[in-house]
Amino acid sequence: MTAADTSAAPPLARAAQAAHDPGVRAWIVTGMLVVFMMINFADKAVFGLAADEIRADLGLSATDFGLANSAFFLLFSVAAVVVGLLADRVSLKWLLLAMALLWSVAQVPAALGGGLAVLIGTRIVLGAAEGPAFPVAQQAALSWFPNHRRNLPGALVTLGVTLGVITAAPGLTWVIQNHGWRSALWVVAGVGLVWSVVWFVVGADGRFREGEAGTVPAPASTGTVGSRAWPAYRRVFGSRTWIGTTVAYFTSYWCVALMLVWLPSYLKNGLGHSSSTAGTLVAAPWALGAVVLLGQAALTGWLMRRGVGSRWARGRVGAGLLFLGALCFLAVPLAGGTGAKTALLIAGCGLGGSFATVAITTVAELAPTARRGGALGAMNAVVTTAGLIAPTVVGRMVDSQGTAGYQNAVVASAVLLLLGAVAAFALIDPARDAARAGA
């Protein structure tokens, strides 16, 4: 087909061609979104990597430090819902640019100085800016691909989370140890601003968005706005798939919150590793998570190409990851020696924290096109309340129980992961519930 033929083809024909060949631009945008998530989670990881330095500098208890990290999630969930709904109506390119600029600027006050109040205030603003980042980035990436080709780009964007910690942990640990924790904030702020400039030039919205040229139109029952919008959302949120996915993802995100805030301290204070060793080991569960994410995406895609329904290919594969993570956590108190405990802790975090791609692609399949941003944003809002609760709960456990509090927190996480595995196994069936939701 010539260029003229392509431009003359009707929208449905162009969309059908795009389903087979999303194009180089789709992968460029996906690559930028991977970097976007790398920076996003490097921002979050700074406080965990500098936990001891921040506590010593500002004279904070474990509970105070946990409270400061929980403050990050105070507006995180609200922003995820608001921006998720907005993402169904405005350009994703400009939403992502605004978020990246805002979270870069939010690093500055704490980098300049101040105590606990400044720390909490800047974390609240940063959380509001970063709350919608993951669902909007996923929506932006998936908008370039049809449903049967979304597993890989969805996994790659999620992989950005892992790569952000893997690449940032050694470098930021060095900056913190040699130049102070406030210097690390300047580093992540600068990187965020550089990304914003590049995204301004190369960023774009995908062609698989309702109402854009070259897009397959959504069914009439979900294409209207106004009086029919809220019933569509209610059908999505009331489905067993959305509920099961959200519960399972909540338990997985609890593990992510613990990795970000308390894992470095557990490795140093609970298991006796040096600061430099802990700075290296903290990347290990994220590296394992990267392998698990790509393996899950490959397995899910392979199953779906062979006609296996997403109930098994997504729901039960995801349930298996959570179950294995729970088993590893439960084995930590039973293991003898620091090496065995460390290995089980890393395996549990890597497996238990790897449900995100399953959750995103499942809800993207479930929700009608015009309601996808709201459905993803609402799920993310519920899920990330785990980040609001977990740091403070673990901080109180450490203050009251000493180093035993770290291990008890791991056991509690195992129980949550088991509940998430049951929810995913029993409730997730996107193909069934998509028809009821009007997708």
Coordinates of C-alpha atoms in Angstrom, one line a residue:
M1 CA 0.0 0.0 0.0
T2 CA 1.4 3.4 -1.0
A3 CA 1.4 6.5 1.2
A4 CA -1.4 7.9 -0.9
D5 CA -3.4 4.8 -0.5
T6 CA -2.9 4.9 3.2
S7 CA -4.0 8.5 3.5
A8 CA -7.0 7.8 1.4
A9 CA -8.0 4.8 3.3
P10 CA -11.1 5.1 5.6
P11 CA -10.5 5.4 9.4
L12 CA -11.5 1.8 10.1
A13 CA -9.0 0.5 7.4
R14 CA -6.2 2.6 8.9
A15 CA -7.0 1.3 12.4
A16 CA -7.0 -2.3 11.1
Q17 CA -3.6 -1.7 9.6
A18 CA -2.3 -0.1 12.8
A19 CA -3.5 -3.2 14.7
H20 CA -0.8 -5.2 12.9
D21 CA 1.9 -2.5 12.8
P22 CA 1.7 0.1 15.5
G23 CA 4.7 1.8 14.0
V24 CA 8.1 3.2 15.1
R25 CA 6.4 6.2 16.8
A26 CA 4.5 3.9 19.1
W27 CA 7.7 2.4 20.4
I28 CA 9.4 5.8 20.7
V29 CA 6.6 7.0 22.9
T30 CA 6.6 3.8 24.9
G31 CA 10.4 4.2 25.5
M32 CA 9.8 7.7 26.7
L33 CA 7.2 6.5 29.1
V34 CA 9.5 3.8 30.4
V35 CA 12.0 6.6 31.3
F36 CA 9.1 8.6 32.7
M37 CA 8.4 5.8 35.2
M38 CA 12.1 5.4 35.9
I39 CA 12.3 9.0 37.1
N40 CA 9.0 8.7 38.9
F41 CA 10.2 5.8 41.1
A42 CA 13.7 7.3 41.5
D43 CA 11.9 10.2 43.1
K44 CA 10.1 7.9 45.5
A45 CA 13.2 5.8 46.2
V46 CA 15.3 8.7 47.5
F47 CA 13.8 8.8 50.9
G48 CA 14.1 5.1 51.5
L49 CA 17.8 5.1 50.4
A50 CA 18.4 8.1 52.7
A51 CA 16.2 6.9 55.6
D52 CA 19.0 6.8 58.2
E53 CA 20.6 10.0 57.1
I54 CA 17.3 11.9 57.1
R55 CA 16.4 10.6 60.5
A56 CA 19.8 11.4 62.0
D57 CA 19.8 14.9 60.3
L58 CA 16.3 15.9 61.4
G59 CA 16.2 13.8 64.7
L60 CA 13.2 11.8 63.6
S61 CA 11.8 8.6 65.1
A62 CA 10.8 5.7 62.9
T63 CA 7.2 6.7 63.4
D64 CA 8.0 10.3 62.3
F65 CA 9.8 9.1 59.3
G66 CA 7.0 6.7 58.4
L67 CA 4.5 9.6 58.8
A68 CA 6.5 11.8 56.4
N69 CA 6.5 9.0 53.8
S70 CA 2.8 8.3 54.3
A71 CA 2.2 12.0 53.7
F72 CA 3.3 11.4 50.2
F73 CA 0.1 9.4 49.6
L74 CA -2.2 11.8 51.2
L75 CA -3.3 13.4 47.9
F76 CA -1.9 10.6 45.8
S77 CA -5.1 8.7 45.5
V78 CA -7.3 11.8 45.1
A79 CA -5.1 13.1 42.3
A80 CA -5.2 9.7 40.6
V81 CA -9.0 9.7 40.4
V82 CA -9.3 13.4 39.3
V83 CA -6.6 13.2 36.6
G84 CA -7.8 9.7 35.6
L85 CA -11.2 11.1 34.8
L86 CA -9.6 14.1 33.1
A87 CA -7.4 11.7 31.0
D88 CA -10.6 10.5 29.2
R89 CA -11.1 14.0 27.9
V90 CA -7.8 15.8 27.3
S91 CA -4.5 15.1 25.7
L92 CA -2.4 12.6 27.6
K93 CA 0.8 14.3 26.3
W94 CA 0.1 17.5 28.1
L95 CA -1.0 15.7 31.3
L96 CA 2.2 13.8 31.5
L97 CA 4.3 16.9 30.8
A98 CA 2.5 18.8 33.6
M99 CA 3.1 16.0 36.0
A100 CA 6.8 15.7 35.3
L101 CA 7.3 19.5 35.6
L102 CA 5.4 19.6 38.9
W103 CA 7.1 16.8 40.6
S104 CA 10.5 18.2 39.6
V105 CA 9.7 21.5 41.1
A106 CA 8.3 19.8 44.2
Q107 CA 11.8 18.5 45.1
V108 CA 13.2 22.0 45.5
P109 CA 12.0 23.2 48.9
A110 CA 13.3 20.1 50.8
A111 CA 16.5 20.3 48.7
L112 CA 17.0 23.9 49.9
G113 CA 16.5 23.1 53.6
G114 CA 13.9 22.9 56.4
G115 CA 12.8 20.3 58.8
L116 CA 10.0 17.8 59.2
A117 CA 7.2 20.3 58.3
V118 CA 8.9 21.1 55.0
L119 CA 9.5 17.4 54.4
I120 CA 5.9 16.6 54.9
G121 CA 4.6 19.5 52.8
T122 CA 6.8 18.7 49.8
R123 CA 6.0 15.0 50.0
I124 CA 2.3 15.9 49.9
V125 CA 2.8 18.0 46.8
L126 CA 5.0 15.4 45.2
G127 CA 2.4 12.7 45.9
A128 CA -0.3 14.8 44.2
A129 CA 1.9 15.2 41.1
E130 CA 2.9 11.6 41.0
G131 CA -0.4 9.9 41.9
P132 CA -1.8 9.8 38.4
A133 CA 1.6 9.0 36.8
F134 CA 1.4 5.3 36.5
P135 CA -2.2 4.9 35.2
V136 CA -1.9 7.8 32.8
A137 CA 1.5 6.6 31.5
Q138 CA -0.1 3.1 31.0
Q139 CA -3.1 4.6 29.2
A140 CA -0.8 6.7 27.0
A141 CA 1.3 3.6 26.0
L142 CA -1.7 1.3 25.5
S143 CA -3.4 3.9 23.3
W144 CA -0.8 3.0 20.7
F145 CA -1.6 -0.7 20.6
P146 CA -4.7 -2.9 20.2
N147 CA -5.7 -5.2 23.0
H148 CA -3.9 -8.4 21.8
R149 CA -0.6 -6.4 21.6
R150 CA -0.7 -4.6 24.9
N151 CA 1.0 -7.1 27.2
L152 CA 4.6 -6.1 26.1
P153 CA 4.2 -2.3 26.2
G154 CA 2.3 -2.5 29.4
A155 CA 5.1 -4.6 30.9
L156 CA 7.7 -2.3 29.6
V157 CA 6.1 0.8 31.2
T158 CA 5.8 -1.2 34.5
L159 CA 9.4 -2.2 34.0
G160 CA 10.3 1.5 34.1
V161 CA 9.5 1.3 37.9
T162 CA 12.0 -1.5 38.3
L163 CA 14.7 0.1 36.2
G164 CA 14.2 3.4 38.0
V165 CA 15.2 1.8 41.3
I166 CA 17.9 -0.4 39.8
T167 CA 19.7 2.4 38.0
A168 CA 19.0 5.0 40.7
A169 CA 19.8 3.1 43.9
P170 CA 23.6 2.8 43.5
G171 CA 24.1 6.3 42.1
L172 CA 21.8 8.0 44.6
T173 CA 23.3 6.0 47.4
W174 CA 26.7 7.4 46.4
V175 CA 25.4 10.9 46.1
I176 CA 23.8 10.6 49.6
Q177 CA 26.9 9.3 51.2
N178 CA 29.3 11.7 49.6
H179 CA 27.2 14.9 49.1
G180 CA 24.2 14.5 51.4
W181 CA 20.6 13.5 51.0
R182 CA 19.5 17.0 49.8
S183 CA 21.9 16.8 46.9
A184 CA 20.1 13.7 45.7
L185 CA 16.9 15.7 45.5
W186 CA 18.6 18.2 43.2
V187 CA 19.7 15.3 41.0
V188 CA 16.2 13.8 40.5
A189 CA 14.7 17.2 40.0
G190 CA 17.2 18.0 37.2
V191 CA 16.6 14.6 35.5
G192 CA 12.9 15.2 35.5
L193 CA 13.3 18.6 33.9
V194 CA 15.4 17.1 31.1
W195 CA 12.8 14.5 30.4
S196 CA 10.1 17.2 30.2
V197 CA 12.0 19.0 27.5
V198 CA 12.5 15.8 25.4
W199 CA 8.8 14.8 25.9
F200 CA 7.6 18.2 24.7
V201 CA 9.4 17.5 21.4
V202 CA 8.6 13.8 20.8
G203 CA 5.5 13.0 22.9
A204 CA 2.1 12.3 21.3
D205 CA -1.2 10.7 21.9
G206 CA -1.9 7.2 20.5
R207 CA -4.3 6.3 17.7
F208 CA -6.4 3.9 19.8
R209 CA -8.3 6.6 21.6
E210 CA -11.9 7.2 21.0
G211 CA -12.6 10.2 18.8
E212 CA -9.2 10.5 17.2
A213 CA -8.3 9.9 13.6
G214 CA -7.7 6.3 12.7
T215 CA -9.5 5.0 15.8
V216 CA -12.0 2.2 15.8
P217 CA -15.2 3.8 17.1
A218 CA -16.4 2.6 20.5
P219 CA -19.9 1.1 20.7
A220 CA -22.7 3.6 20.9
S221 CA -23.7 2.5 24.4
T222 CA -20.3 3.7 25.8
G223 CA -19.6 6.6 23.5
T224 CA -21.9 9.1 25.0
V225 CA -21.1 11.5 27.8
G226 CA -23.4 13.0 30.4
S227 CA -26.4 11.0 31.5
R228 CA -24.9 7.7 30.4
A229 CA -21.4 8.2 31.8
W230 CA -22.0 7.3 35.4
P231 CA -23.9 4.1 34.8
A232 CA -21.0 2.9 32.7
Y233 CA -18.6 3.6 35.5
R234 CA -20.9 1.9 38.0
R235 CA -20.9 -1.3 35.9
V236 CA -17.1 -1.3 35.8
F237 CA -16.6 -0.6 39.5
G238 CA -19.3 -3.1 40.5
S239 CA -17.8 -5.9 38.4
R240 CA -16.1 -8.9 40.1
T241 CA -13.1 -8.4 37.8
W242 CA -12.5 -4.7 38.9
I243 CA -13.0 -5.6 42.6
G244 CA -10.7 -8.7 42.4
T245 CA -8.1 -6.8 40.5
T246 CA -8.1 -3.9 42.8
V247 CA -7.9 -6.0 46.0
A248 CA -5.0 -8.1 44.5
Y249 CA -3.2 -5.0 43.3
F250 CA -3.6 -3.3 46.8
T251 CA -1.7 -6.2 48.4
S252 CA 1.0 -6.1 45.8
Y253 CA 1.4 -2.3 46.2
W254 CA 1.7 -2.8 49.9
C255 CA 4.9 -4.7 49.1
V256 CA 6.1 -1.9 46.8
A257 CA 5.6 0.7 49.5
L258 CA 7.6 -1.4 51.9
M259 CA 10.4 -1.8 49.4
L260 CA 10.6 1.9 48.7
V261 CA 10.5 3.1 52.3
W262 CA 11.8 0.4 54.7
L263 CA 13.7 -2.2 52.7
P264 CA 17.0 -0.4 52.9
S265 CA 16.7 0.1 56.6
Y266 CA 15.7 -3.6 57.1
L267 CA 18.7 -4.7 55.2
K268 CA 21.0 -2.5 57.3
N269 CA 19.4 -2.6 60.8
G270 CA 17.5 -5.8 60.7
L271 CA 19.8 -8.1 58.7
G272 CA 23.2 -6.4 59.5
H273 CA 24.3 -5.4 56.0
S274 CA 26.6 -2.4 55.5
S275 CA 25.2 0.8 53.9
S276 CA 27.0 0.2 50.6
T277 CA 25.9 -3.5 50.5
A278 CA 22.3 -2.5 51.3
G279 CA 22.4 0.1 48.6
T280 CA 23.3 -2.6 46.1
L281 CA 20.9 -5.3 47.5
V282 CA 17.9 -2.9 47.4
A283 CA 18.0 -3.1 43.6
A284 CA 17.8 -6.9 43.7
P285 CA 14.0 -7.4 44.2
W286 CA 13.4 -4.8 41.5
A287 CA 15.7 -6.7 39.1
L288 CA 13.9 -9.9 39.9
G289 CA 10.6 -8.1 39.4
A290 CA 11.8 -7.0 36.0
V291 CA 12.4 -10.6 35.0
V292 CA 9.0 -11.6 36.5
L293 CA 7.2 -8.8 34.6
L294 CA 8.7 -9.8 31.3
G295 CA 8.1 -13.5 31.9
Q296 CA 4.5 -12.8 32.9
A297 CA 3.9 -10.7 29.8
A298 CA 5.4 -13.4 27.6
L299 CA 3.4 -16.1 29.2
T300 CA 0.2 -14.1 29.1
G301 CA 0.7 -13.2 25.5
W302 CA 1.5 -16.8 24.5
L303 CA -1.6 -18.1 26.3
M304 CA -3.9 -15.5 24.7
R305 CA -2.5 -16.1 21.2
R306 CA -3.5 -19.7 21.7
G307 CA -7.0 -18.9 22.6
V308 CA -6.7 -19.1 26.4
G309 CA -9.1 -16.6 28.0
S310 CA -7.8 -13.7 30.1
R311 CA -9.4 -15.2 33.2
W312 CA -6.5 -17.7 33.2
A313 CA -3.9 -15.8 31.1
R314 CA -4.1 -12.7 33.3
G315 CA -6.1 -13.4 36.5
R316 CA -4.7 -16.7 37.5
V317 CA -1.1 -16.1 36.3
G318 CA -1.2 -13.0 38.5
A319 CA -2.7 -14.9 41.4
G320 CA 0.2 -17.4 41.1
L321 CA 2.8 -14.5 41.4
L322 CA 1.2 -13.2 44.6
F323 CA 1.0 -16.7 46.1
L324 CA 4.6 -17.4 45.5
G325 CA 5.6 -14.1 47.0
A326 CA 3.6 -14.9 50.1
L327 CA 5.3 -18.2 50.5
C328 CA 8.7 -16.6 50.3
F329 CA 7.7 -14.0 53.0
L330 CA 6.3 -16.7 55.3
A331 CA 9.6 -18.6 55.0
V332 CA 11.8 -15.6 56.2
P333 CA 11.3 -16.2 59.9
L334 CA 12.0 -19.9 59.4
A335 CA 15.2 -19.4 57.5
G336 CA 18.6 -19.8 59.2
G337 CA 21.3 -17.2 58.5
T338 CA 21.4 -13.7 57.1
G339 CA 22.0 -15.0 53.5
A340 CA 18.9 -17.2 53.4
K341 CA 16.7 -14.5 55.0
T342 CA 17.9 -11.9 52.5
A343 CA 17.3 -14.2 49.5
L344 CA 13.8 -15.0 50.6
L345 CA 13.0 -11.4 51.3
I346 CA 14.3 -10.4 47.9
A347 CA 12.3 -13.2 46.2
G348 CA 9.1 -12.3 48.1
C349 CA 9.4 -8.6 47.2
G350 CA 10.2 -9.3 43.6
L351 CA 7.3 -11.7 43.1
G352 CA 4.7 -10.0 45.4
G353 CA 5.3 -6.6 43.9
S354 CA 4.9 -7.7 40.2
F355 CA 1.1 -7.6 39.8
A356 CA 0.9 -4.1 38.2
T357 CA 0.9 -5.1 34.5
V358 CA -1.7 -7.8 35.2
A359 CA -3.9 -5.2 36.9
I360 CA -3.5 -2.5 34.2
T361 CA -4.1 -4.7 31.2
T362 CA -7.0 -6.5 32.9
V363 CA -8.8 -3.2 33.6
A364 CA -8.0 -1.9 30.2
E365 CA -9.7 -5.0 28.7
L366 CA -12.6 -4.6 31.1
A367 CA -13.4 -0.9 30.8
P368 CA -15.2 0.7 27.8
T369 CA -12.8 2.9 25.8
A370 CA -14.4 6.2 26.9
R371 CA -14.2 5.1 30.6
R372 CA -10.7 3.6 30.6
G373 CA -8.9 6.5 32.2
G374 CA -11.4 6.8 35.0
A375 CA -11.4 3.1 35.6
L376 CA -7.6 3.0 35.8
G377 CA -7.4 6.1 37.9
A378 CA -10.0 4.9 40.4
M379 CA -8.2 1.6 40.7
N380 CA -4.9 3.3 41.3
A381 CA -6.5 5.6 43.9
V382 CA -7.8 2.6 45.9
V383 CA -4.6 0.6 45.5
T384 CA -2.2 3.4 46.5
T385 CA -3.8 3.9 49.9
A386 CA -1.5 1.0 50.8
G387 CA 1.3 3.5 50.5
L388 CA -0.5 5.8 52.9
I389 CA -0.9 3.1 55.5
A390 CA 2.1 0.8 55.2
P391 CA 5.0 3.2 56.0
T392 CA 3.4 4.5 59.2
V393 CA 2.3 1.0 60.3
V394 CA 5.8 -0.4 59.9
G395 CA 7.3 2.6 61.5
R396 CA 5.2 2.0 64.6
M397 CA 6.1 -1.7 64.6
V398 CA 9.8 -0.8 64.5
D399 CA 9.5 1.8 67.3
S400 CA 7.6 -0.6 69.5
Q401 CA 9.3 -4.0 68.6
G402 CA 12.8 -3.0 67.6
T403 CA 14.4 -4.9 64.7
A404 CA 11.8 -7.7 65.2
G405 CA 9.3 -5.2 63.8
Y406 CA 10.8 -5.5 60.3
Q407 CA 10.3 -9.3 60.2
N408 CA 6.8 -9.1 61.6
A409 CA 6.0 -6.6 58.9
V410 CA 7.1 -9.1 56.3
V411 CA 4.8 -11.8 57.8
A412 CA 1.9 -9.4 57.8
S413 CA 2.6 -8.7 54.1
A414 CA 2.6 -12.4 53.4
V415 CA -1.0 -12.6 54.8
L416 CA -2.1 -9.7 52.6
L417 CA -0.5 -11.3 49.5
L418 CA -2.4 -14.6 50.2
L419 CA -5.7 -12.6 50.4
G420 CA -4.8 -10.9 47.1
A421 CA -4.0 -14.2 45.4
V422 CA -7.4 -15.6 46.4
A423 CA -9.2 -12.5 45.1
A424 CA -7.4 -12.6 41.8
F425 CA -8.0 -16.3 41.3
A426 CA -11.6 -16.3 42.3
L427 CA -12.9 -13.0 40.8
I428 CA -10.9 -11.9 37.7
D429 CA -12.6 -12.7 34.4
P430 CA -12.4 -9.7 32.1
A431 CA -14.1 -11.3 29.1
R432 CA -17.2 -12.1 31.1
D433 CA -17.4 -8.7 32.9
A434 CA -16.5 -6.6 29.9
A435 CA -19.8 -7.6 28.2
R436 CA -21.7 -6.6 31.3
A437 CA -19.8 -3.3 31.5
G438 CA -20.5 -2.4 27.9
A439 CA -16.8 -2.6 26.7

